[in-house]
Short mmCIF file of C-alpha atoms in Angstrom, two decimals:
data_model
loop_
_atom_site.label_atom_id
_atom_site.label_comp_id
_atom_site.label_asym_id
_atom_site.label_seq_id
_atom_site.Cartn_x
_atom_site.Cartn_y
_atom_site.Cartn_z
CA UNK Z 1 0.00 0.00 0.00
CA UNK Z 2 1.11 3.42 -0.88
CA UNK Z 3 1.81 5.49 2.26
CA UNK Z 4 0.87 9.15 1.97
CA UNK Z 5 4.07 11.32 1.06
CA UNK Z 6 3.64 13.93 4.30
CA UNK Z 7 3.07 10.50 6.93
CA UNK Z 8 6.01 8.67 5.09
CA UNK Z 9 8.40 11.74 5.65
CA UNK Z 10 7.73 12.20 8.97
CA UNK Z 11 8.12 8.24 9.56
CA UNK Z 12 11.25 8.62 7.81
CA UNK Z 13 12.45 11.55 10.13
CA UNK Z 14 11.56 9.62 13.56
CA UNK Z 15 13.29 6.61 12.60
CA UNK Z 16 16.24 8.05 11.85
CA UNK Z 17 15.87 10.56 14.85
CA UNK Z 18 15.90 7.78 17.39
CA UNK Z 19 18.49 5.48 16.03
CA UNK Z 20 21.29 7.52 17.26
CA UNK Z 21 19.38 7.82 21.14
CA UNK Z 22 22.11 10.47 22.85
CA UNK Z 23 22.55 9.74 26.48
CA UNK Z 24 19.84 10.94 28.86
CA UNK Z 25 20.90 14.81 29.97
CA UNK Z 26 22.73 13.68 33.14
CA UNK Z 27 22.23 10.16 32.46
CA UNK Z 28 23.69 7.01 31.39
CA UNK Z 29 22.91 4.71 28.54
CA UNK Z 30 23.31 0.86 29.64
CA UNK Z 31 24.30 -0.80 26.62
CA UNK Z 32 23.18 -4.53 26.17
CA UNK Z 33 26.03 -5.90 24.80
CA UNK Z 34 27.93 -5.04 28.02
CA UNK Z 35 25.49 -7.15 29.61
CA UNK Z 36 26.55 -10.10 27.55
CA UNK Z 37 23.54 -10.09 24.84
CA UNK Z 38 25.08 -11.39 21.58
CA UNK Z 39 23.76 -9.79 18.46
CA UNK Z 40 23.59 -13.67 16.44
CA UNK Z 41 20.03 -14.09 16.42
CA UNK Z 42 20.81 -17.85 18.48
CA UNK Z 43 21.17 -16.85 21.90
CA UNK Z 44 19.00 -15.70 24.22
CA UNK Z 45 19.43 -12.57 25.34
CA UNK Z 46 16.64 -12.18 27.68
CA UNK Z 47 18.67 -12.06 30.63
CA UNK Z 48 21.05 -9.80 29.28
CA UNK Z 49 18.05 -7.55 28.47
CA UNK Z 50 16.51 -7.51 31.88
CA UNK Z 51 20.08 -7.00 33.88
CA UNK Z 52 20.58 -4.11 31.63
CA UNK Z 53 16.55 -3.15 32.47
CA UNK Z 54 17.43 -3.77 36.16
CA UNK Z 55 20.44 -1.09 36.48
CA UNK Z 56 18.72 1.85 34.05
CA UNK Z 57 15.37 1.13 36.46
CA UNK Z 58 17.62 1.59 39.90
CA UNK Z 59 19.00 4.58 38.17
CA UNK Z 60 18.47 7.77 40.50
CA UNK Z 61 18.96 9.69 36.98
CA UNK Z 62 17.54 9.44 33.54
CA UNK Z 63 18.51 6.32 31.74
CA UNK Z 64 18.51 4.22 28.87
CA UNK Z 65 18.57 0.73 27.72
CA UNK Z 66 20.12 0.23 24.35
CA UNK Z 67 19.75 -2.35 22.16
CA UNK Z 68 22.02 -1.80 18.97
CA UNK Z 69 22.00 -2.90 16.03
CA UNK Z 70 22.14 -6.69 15.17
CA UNK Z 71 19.84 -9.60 15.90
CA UNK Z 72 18.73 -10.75 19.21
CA UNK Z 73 16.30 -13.16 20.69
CA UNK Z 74 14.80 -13.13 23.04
CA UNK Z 75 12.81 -16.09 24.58
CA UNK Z 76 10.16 -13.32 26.81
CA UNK Z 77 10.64 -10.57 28.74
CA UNK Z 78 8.52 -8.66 31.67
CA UNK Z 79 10.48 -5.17 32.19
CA UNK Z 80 9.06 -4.12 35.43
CA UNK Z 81 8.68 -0.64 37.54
CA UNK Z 82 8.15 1.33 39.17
CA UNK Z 83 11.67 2.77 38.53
CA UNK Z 84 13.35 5.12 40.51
CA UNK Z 85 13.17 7.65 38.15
CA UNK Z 86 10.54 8.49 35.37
CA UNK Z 87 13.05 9.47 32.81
CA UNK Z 88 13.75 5.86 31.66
CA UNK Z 89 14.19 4.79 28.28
CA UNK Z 90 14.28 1.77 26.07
CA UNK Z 91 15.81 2.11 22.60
CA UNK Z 92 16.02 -0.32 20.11
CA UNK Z 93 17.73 0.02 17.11
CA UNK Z 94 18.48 -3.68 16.15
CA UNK Z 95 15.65 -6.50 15.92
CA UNK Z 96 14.74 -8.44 18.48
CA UNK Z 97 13.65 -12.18 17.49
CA UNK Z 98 11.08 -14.42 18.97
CA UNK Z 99 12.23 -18.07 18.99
CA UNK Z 100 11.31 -19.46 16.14
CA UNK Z 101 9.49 -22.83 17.70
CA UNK Z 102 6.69 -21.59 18.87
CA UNK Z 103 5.27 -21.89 22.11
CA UNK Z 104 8.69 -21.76 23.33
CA UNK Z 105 7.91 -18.19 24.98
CA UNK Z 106 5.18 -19.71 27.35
CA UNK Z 107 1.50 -19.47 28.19
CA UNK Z 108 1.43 -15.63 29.52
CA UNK Z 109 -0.46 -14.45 25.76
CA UNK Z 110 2.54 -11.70 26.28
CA UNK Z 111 6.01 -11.62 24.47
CA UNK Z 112 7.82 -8.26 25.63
CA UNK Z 113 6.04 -6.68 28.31
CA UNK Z 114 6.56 -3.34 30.31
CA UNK Z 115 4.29 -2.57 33.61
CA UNK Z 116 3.50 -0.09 36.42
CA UNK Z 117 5.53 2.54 34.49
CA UNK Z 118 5.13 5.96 34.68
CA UNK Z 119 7.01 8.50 32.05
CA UNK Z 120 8.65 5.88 30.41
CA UNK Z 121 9.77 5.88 26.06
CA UNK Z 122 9.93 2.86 24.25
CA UNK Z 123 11.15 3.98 20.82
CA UNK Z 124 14.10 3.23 17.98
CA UNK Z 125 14.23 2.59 14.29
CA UNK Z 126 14.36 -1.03 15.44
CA UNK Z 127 12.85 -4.05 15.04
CA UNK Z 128 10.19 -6.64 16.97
CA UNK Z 129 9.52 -9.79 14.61
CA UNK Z 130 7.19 -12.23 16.44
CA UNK Z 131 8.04 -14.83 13.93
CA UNK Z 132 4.14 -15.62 14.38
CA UNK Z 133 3.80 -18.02 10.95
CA UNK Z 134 4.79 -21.33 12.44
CA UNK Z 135 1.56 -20.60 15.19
CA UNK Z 136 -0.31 -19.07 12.38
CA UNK Z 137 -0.46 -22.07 10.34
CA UNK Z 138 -0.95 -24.35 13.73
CA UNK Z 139 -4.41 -22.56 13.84
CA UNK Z 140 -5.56 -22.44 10.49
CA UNK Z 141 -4.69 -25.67 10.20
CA UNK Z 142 -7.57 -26.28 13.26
CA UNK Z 143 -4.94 -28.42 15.95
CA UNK Z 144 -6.62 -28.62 19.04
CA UNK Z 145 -2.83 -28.52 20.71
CA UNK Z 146 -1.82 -25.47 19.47
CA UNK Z 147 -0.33 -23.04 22.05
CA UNK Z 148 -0.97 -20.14 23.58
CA UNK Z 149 -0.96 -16.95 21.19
CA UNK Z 150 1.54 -14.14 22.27
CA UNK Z 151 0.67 -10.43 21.54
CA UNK Z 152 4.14 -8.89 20.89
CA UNK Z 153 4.44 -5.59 22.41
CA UNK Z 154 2.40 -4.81 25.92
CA UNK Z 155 2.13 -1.79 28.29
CA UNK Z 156 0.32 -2.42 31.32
CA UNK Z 157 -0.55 -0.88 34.38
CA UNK Z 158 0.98 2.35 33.32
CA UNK Z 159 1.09 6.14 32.64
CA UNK Z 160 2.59 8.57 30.41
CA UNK Z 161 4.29 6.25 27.84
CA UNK Z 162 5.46 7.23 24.40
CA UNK Z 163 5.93 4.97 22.24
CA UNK Z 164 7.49 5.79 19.25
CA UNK Z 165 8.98 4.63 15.49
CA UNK Z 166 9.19 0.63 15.96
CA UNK Z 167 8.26 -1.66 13.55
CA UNK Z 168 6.03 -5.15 14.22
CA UNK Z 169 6.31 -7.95 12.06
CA UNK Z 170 4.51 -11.23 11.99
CA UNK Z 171 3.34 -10.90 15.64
CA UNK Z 172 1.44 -14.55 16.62
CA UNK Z 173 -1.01 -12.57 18.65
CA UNK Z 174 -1.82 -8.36 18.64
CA UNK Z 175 1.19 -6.20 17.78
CA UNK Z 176 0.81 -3.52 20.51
CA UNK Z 177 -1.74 -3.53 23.43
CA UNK Z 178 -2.12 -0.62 25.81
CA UNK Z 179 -3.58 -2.42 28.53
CA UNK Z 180 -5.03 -0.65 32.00
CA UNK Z 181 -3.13 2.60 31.34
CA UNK Z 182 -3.64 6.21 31.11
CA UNK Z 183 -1.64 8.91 28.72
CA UNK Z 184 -0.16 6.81 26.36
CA UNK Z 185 0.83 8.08 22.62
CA UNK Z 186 1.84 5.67 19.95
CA UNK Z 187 3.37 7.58 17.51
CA UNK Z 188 5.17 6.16 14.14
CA UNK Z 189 4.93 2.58 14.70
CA UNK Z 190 4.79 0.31 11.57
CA UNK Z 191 3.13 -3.21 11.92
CA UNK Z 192 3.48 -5.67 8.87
CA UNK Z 193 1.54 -8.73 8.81
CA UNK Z 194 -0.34 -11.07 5.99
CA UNK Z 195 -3.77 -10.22 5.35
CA UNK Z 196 -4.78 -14.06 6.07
CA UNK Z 197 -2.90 -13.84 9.31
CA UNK Z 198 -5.55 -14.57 12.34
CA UNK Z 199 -5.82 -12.02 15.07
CA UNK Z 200 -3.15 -9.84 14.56
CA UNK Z 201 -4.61 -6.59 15.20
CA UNK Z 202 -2.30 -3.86 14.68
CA UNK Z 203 -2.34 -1.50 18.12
CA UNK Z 204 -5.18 -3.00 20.43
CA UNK Z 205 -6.42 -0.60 23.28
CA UNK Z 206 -8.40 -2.16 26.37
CA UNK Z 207 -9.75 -0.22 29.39
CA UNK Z 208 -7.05 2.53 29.16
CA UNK Z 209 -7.61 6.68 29.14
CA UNK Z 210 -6.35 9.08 27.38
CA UNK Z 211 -4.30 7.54 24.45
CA UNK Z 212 -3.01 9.22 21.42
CA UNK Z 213 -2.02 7.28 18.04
CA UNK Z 214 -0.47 9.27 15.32
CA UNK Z 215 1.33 8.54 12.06
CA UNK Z 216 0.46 4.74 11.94
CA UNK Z 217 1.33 2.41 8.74
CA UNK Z 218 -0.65 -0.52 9.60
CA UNK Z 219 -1.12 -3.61 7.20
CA UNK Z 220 -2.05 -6.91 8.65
CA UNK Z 221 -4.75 -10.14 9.22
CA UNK Z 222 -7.08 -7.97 11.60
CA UNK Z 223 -8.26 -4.59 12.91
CA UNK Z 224 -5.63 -1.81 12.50
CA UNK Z 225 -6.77 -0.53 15.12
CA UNK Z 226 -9.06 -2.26 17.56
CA UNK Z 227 -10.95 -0.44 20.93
CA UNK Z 228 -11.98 -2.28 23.37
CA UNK Z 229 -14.21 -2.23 26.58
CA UNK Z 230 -12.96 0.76 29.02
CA UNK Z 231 -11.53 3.03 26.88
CA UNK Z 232 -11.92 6.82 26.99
CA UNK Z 233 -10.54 10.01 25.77
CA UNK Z 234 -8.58 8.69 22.43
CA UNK Z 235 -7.16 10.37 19.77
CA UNK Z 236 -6.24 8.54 16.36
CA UNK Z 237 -4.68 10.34 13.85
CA UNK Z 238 -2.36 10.49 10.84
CA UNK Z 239 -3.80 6.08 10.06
CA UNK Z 240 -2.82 4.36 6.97
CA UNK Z 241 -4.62 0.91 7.11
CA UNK Z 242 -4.51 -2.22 4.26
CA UNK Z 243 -4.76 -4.95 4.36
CA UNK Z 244 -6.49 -5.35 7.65
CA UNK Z 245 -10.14 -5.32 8.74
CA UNK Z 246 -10.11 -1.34 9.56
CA UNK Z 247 -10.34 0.89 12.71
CA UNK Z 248 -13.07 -0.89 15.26
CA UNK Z 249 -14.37 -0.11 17.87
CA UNK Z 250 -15.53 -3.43 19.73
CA UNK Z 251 -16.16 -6.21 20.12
CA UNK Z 252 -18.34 -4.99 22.95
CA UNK Z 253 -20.87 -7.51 24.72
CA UNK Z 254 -19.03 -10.77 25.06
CA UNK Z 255 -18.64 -10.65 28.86
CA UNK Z 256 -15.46 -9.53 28.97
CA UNK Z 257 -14.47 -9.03 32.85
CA UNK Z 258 -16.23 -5.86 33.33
CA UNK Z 259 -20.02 -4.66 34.58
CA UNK Z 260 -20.76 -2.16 31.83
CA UNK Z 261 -18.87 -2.25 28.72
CA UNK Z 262 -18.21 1.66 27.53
CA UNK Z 263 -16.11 3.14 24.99
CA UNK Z 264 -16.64 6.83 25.16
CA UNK Z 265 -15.30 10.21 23.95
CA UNK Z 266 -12.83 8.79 20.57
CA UNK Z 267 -11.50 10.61 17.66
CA UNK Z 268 -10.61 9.33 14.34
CA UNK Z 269 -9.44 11.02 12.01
CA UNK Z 270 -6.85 11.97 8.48
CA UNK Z 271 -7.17 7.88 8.32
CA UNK Z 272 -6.44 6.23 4.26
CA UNK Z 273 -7.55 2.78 4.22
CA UNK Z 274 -7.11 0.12 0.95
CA UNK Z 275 -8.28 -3.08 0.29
CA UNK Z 276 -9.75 -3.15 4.44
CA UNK Z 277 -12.53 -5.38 5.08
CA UNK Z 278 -13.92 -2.15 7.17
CA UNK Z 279 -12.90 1.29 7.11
CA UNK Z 280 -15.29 2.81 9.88
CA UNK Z 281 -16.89 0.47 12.25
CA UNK Z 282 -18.26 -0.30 15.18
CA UNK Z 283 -18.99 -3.69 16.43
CA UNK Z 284 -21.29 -5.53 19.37
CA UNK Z 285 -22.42 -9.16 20.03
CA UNK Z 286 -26.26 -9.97 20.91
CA UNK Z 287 -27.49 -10.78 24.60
CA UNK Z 288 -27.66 -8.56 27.58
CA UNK Z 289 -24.45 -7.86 28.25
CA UNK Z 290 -25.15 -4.07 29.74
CA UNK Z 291 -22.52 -1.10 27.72
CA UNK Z 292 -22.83 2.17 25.75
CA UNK Z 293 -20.85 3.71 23.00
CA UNK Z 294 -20.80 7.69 22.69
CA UNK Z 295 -19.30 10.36 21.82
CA UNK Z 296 -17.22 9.14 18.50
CA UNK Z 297 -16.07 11.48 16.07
CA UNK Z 298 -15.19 9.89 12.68
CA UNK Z 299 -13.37 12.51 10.35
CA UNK Z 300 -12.16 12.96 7.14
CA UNK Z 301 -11.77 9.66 6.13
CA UNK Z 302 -10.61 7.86 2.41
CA UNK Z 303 -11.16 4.88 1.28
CA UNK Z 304 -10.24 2.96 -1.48
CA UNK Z 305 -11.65 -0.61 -2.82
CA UNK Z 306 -12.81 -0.99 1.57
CA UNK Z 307 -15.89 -3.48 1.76
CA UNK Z 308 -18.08 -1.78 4.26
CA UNK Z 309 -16.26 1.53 4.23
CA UNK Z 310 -19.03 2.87 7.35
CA UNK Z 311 -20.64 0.16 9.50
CA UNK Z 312 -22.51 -0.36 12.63
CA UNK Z 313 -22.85 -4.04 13.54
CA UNK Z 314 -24.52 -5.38 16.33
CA UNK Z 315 -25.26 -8.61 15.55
CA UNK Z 316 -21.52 -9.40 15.25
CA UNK Z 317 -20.82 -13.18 14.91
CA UNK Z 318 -17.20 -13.32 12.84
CA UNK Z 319 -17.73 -17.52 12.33
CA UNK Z 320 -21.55 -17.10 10.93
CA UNK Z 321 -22.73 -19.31 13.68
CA UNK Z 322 -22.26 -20.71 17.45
CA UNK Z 323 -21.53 -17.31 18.18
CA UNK Z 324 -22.94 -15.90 22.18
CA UNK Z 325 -25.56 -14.39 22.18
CA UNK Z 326 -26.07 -15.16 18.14
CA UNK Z 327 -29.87 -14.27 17.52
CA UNK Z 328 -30.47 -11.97 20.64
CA UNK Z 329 -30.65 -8.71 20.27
CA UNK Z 330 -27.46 -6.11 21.74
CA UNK Z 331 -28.07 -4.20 25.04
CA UNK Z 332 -24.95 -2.37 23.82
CA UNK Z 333 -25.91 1.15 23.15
CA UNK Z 334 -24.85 3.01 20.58
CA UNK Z 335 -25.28 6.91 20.45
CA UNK Z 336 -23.57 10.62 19.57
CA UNK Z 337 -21.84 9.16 16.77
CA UNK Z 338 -20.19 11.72 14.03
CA UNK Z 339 -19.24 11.26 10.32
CA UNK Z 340 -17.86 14.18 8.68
CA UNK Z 341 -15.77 14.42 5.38
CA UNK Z 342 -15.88 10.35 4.58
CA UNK Z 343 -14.69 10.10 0.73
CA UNK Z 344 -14.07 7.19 -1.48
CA UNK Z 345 -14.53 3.77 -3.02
CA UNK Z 346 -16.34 0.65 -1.55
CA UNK Z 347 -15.75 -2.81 -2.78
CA UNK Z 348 -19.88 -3.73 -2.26
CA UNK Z 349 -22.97 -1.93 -3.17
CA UNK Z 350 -23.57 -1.05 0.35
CA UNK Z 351 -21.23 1.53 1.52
CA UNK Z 352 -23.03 2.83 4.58
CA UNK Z 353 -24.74 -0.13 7.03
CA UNK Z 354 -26.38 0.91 10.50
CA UNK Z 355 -27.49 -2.66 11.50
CA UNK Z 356 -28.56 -1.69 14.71
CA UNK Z 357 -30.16 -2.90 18.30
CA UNK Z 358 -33.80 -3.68 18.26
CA UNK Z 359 -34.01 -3.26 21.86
CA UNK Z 360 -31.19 -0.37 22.13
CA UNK Z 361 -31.90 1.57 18.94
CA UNK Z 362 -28.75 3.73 17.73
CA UNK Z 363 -29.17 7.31 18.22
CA UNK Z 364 -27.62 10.78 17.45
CA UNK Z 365 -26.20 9.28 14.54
CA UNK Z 366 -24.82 12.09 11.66
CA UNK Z 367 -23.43 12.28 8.47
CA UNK Z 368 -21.98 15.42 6.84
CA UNK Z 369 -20.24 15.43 3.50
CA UNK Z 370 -19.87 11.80 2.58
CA UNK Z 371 -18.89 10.79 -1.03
CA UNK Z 372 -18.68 7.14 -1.58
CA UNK Z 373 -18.86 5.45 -4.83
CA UNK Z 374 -19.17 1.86 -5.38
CA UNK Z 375 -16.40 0.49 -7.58
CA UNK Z 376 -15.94 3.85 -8.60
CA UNK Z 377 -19.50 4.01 -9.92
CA UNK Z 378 -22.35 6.43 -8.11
CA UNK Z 379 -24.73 3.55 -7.43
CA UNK Z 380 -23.62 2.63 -4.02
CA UNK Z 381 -26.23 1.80 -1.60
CA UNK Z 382 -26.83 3.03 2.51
CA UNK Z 383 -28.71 0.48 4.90
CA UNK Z 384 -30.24 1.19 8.09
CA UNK Z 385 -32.48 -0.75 10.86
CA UNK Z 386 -32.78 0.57 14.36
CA UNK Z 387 -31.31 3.94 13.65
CA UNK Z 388 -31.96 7.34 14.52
CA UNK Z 389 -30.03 10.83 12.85
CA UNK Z 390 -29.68 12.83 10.32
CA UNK Z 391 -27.83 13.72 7.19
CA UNK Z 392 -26.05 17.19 6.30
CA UNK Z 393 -24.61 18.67 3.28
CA UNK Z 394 -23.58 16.67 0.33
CA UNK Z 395 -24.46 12.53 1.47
CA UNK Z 396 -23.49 9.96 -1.21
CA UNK Z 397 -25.08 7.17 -1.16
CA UNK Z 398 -28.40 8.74 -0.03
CA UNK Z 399 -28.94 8.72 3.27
CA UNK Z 400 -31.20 6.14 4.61
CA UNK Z 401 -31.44 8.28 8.30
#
């Protein structure tokens, strides 16, 4: 996929800004290698990793781990605060390897994983290659023994993170999860993955606040971007997305660990999506799990060749049947939800779909100066049920609000 010229420039810049990491103002830089990691690829340099983590953490002043370049792998590894001071660093500018047998980094569902943080940077032109395929094809081919699925990059338990210019490859499980956190941004990140590659969302969010992604190249097997339950307060910007299956919000409903599922107050917006199963969507399963969705702003969007470019499911059920709740209707509500400046192609006749609660109807629903074309032809189609809104300025397809 074609990356924008102005997003690919400033990708270009960061990466190049952040390979040469000078030493914290006052600080030290705790290089791996001194720590005994070798940069073959073979052996695992976990512990030299978390010795290195261990000093830089115990560090009265700012500090930073350094990974250079080379290739190292690393079996799993939990860096861990909170550190004694917030000006801690981890810089990668070589790739780090996942073994390649997999299941050979445990049952945890977590890879590399930083926790109860607070003003830490996790950035570089480097590296993280999950070496997910072996796992892939394990699940695809329907073993029952298959092992646990690792996400590649997780922040948990945290606050104001920045993470910044890494690149993803083949993760077995999500990419990057921002897990129970609050002020993370996710800027510059590039996450590669085949399109028939299962559950590899790009940069999964789940019950965090206030998180910021800019300047995104996403291409993979799932969402680009997926939201969870418990998220507020986001800001996505600056999104290229294809292959994937677009921005989401959801899956909300499936019992998930939490009373009332919400997902309130999110932004979307200068996102380019091609070839995406979705561009624009939002996603619940039936039954009575309680939840709301509100406040969503999604702006100035393009698509190109996207199947169902704007969409509102909830009557989600991704295998067609045996799906919870499958036939019940969502007590997910849906409302306050924005469209503005939507352009582009879809790959069906129906470009707009609100398939909506019967029991929780979805309200405050707008769309102002949409322009989508089906296969490059004016005949595209909107569908509604269970939807209440309205339609301003210039709305191609006709609004069916």
């Amino acid at each position: 996929m074609a990356m924008p010229k102005p997003v690919l420039s400033l990708l270009v810049h960061l990466h190049a800004a952040v390979l040469f990491l000078p030493a914290p103002a006052g600080g030290a830089v705790y290089n791996v290698l001194r720590y005994g990691a070798r940069p073959d690829g073979v052996t695992d340099a976990a512990g030299p990793f978390l010795r290195a983590w261990a000093d830089a953490c115990r560090s009265p002043l700012p500090a930073a781990v350094y990974v250079p370049p080379g290739r190292y792998l690393v079996r799993s590894a939990t860096f861990t605060g909170p550190c004694h001071t917030r000006a801690v660093t981890f810089a990668v500018a070589g790739t780090v390897v996942a073994p390649a047998a997999y299941g050979a980094r445990g049952s945890s569902g977590r890879w590399i994983t930083f926790e109860n943080m607070d003003g830490l940077v996790v950035a570089g032109g480097g590296t993280l290659d999950g070496r997910g395929r072996a796992l892939w094809a394990c699940r695809q081919r329907g073993q029952r023994d298959c092992p646990t699925p690792t996400s590649t990059l997780t922040i948990a338990n945290s606050k104001d993170v920045v993470v910044a210019g890494l690149r993803s490859v083949d993760s077995e499980l999500f990419h990057v999860v921002v897990l129970q956190c609050h002020g993370v941004t996710v800027r510059g990140v590039t996450v590669e993955a085949p399109a028939d590659s299962p559950n590899t969302d790009g940069i999964h969010l789940h019950m965090s606040t206030h998180v910021s992604v800019y300047d995104a190249r996403i291409s993979t097997g799932d969402d680009c971007i997926s939201i969870g339950p418990g998220n507020s307060h986001l800001w996505i910007e600056r999104v290229a997305c294809g292959p994937g299956h677009g921005i989401s919000i959801g899956s909300l409903g499936k019992q998930q660990g939490t009373e009332v599922e919400a997902v309130q107050n999110v932004t979307v917006k200068t996102t380019w999506f091609t070839g995406t199963m979705n561009g624009l969507r939002i996603k619940t399963w039936g039954g009575s799990k309680r939840g709301f969705v509100t406040g969503v702003t999604f702006a100035d969007s393009t698509m190109s060749g996207v199947d169902n470019p704007i969409i509102i499911d909830q009557n989600y059920c991704p295998t067609s049947s045996g799906c919870p709740g499958a036939g019940r209707s969502s007590s997910i509500r849906i409302s306050d939800v924005r469209y503005v400046g939507i352009r582009g192609s879809s790959a069906t006749p129906v470009a707009v779909n609100f398939d909506c609660s019967r029991s929780y109807p979805c309200s405050g629903i707008s769309l102002q100066d949409v322009a989508l074309t089906y296969q490059n032809r004016a005949a595209a189609k909107s569908y509604c049920r269970n939807v209440q809104g309205t339609a301003l300025g210039l709305v191609l397809p006709p609004s069916c609000l």
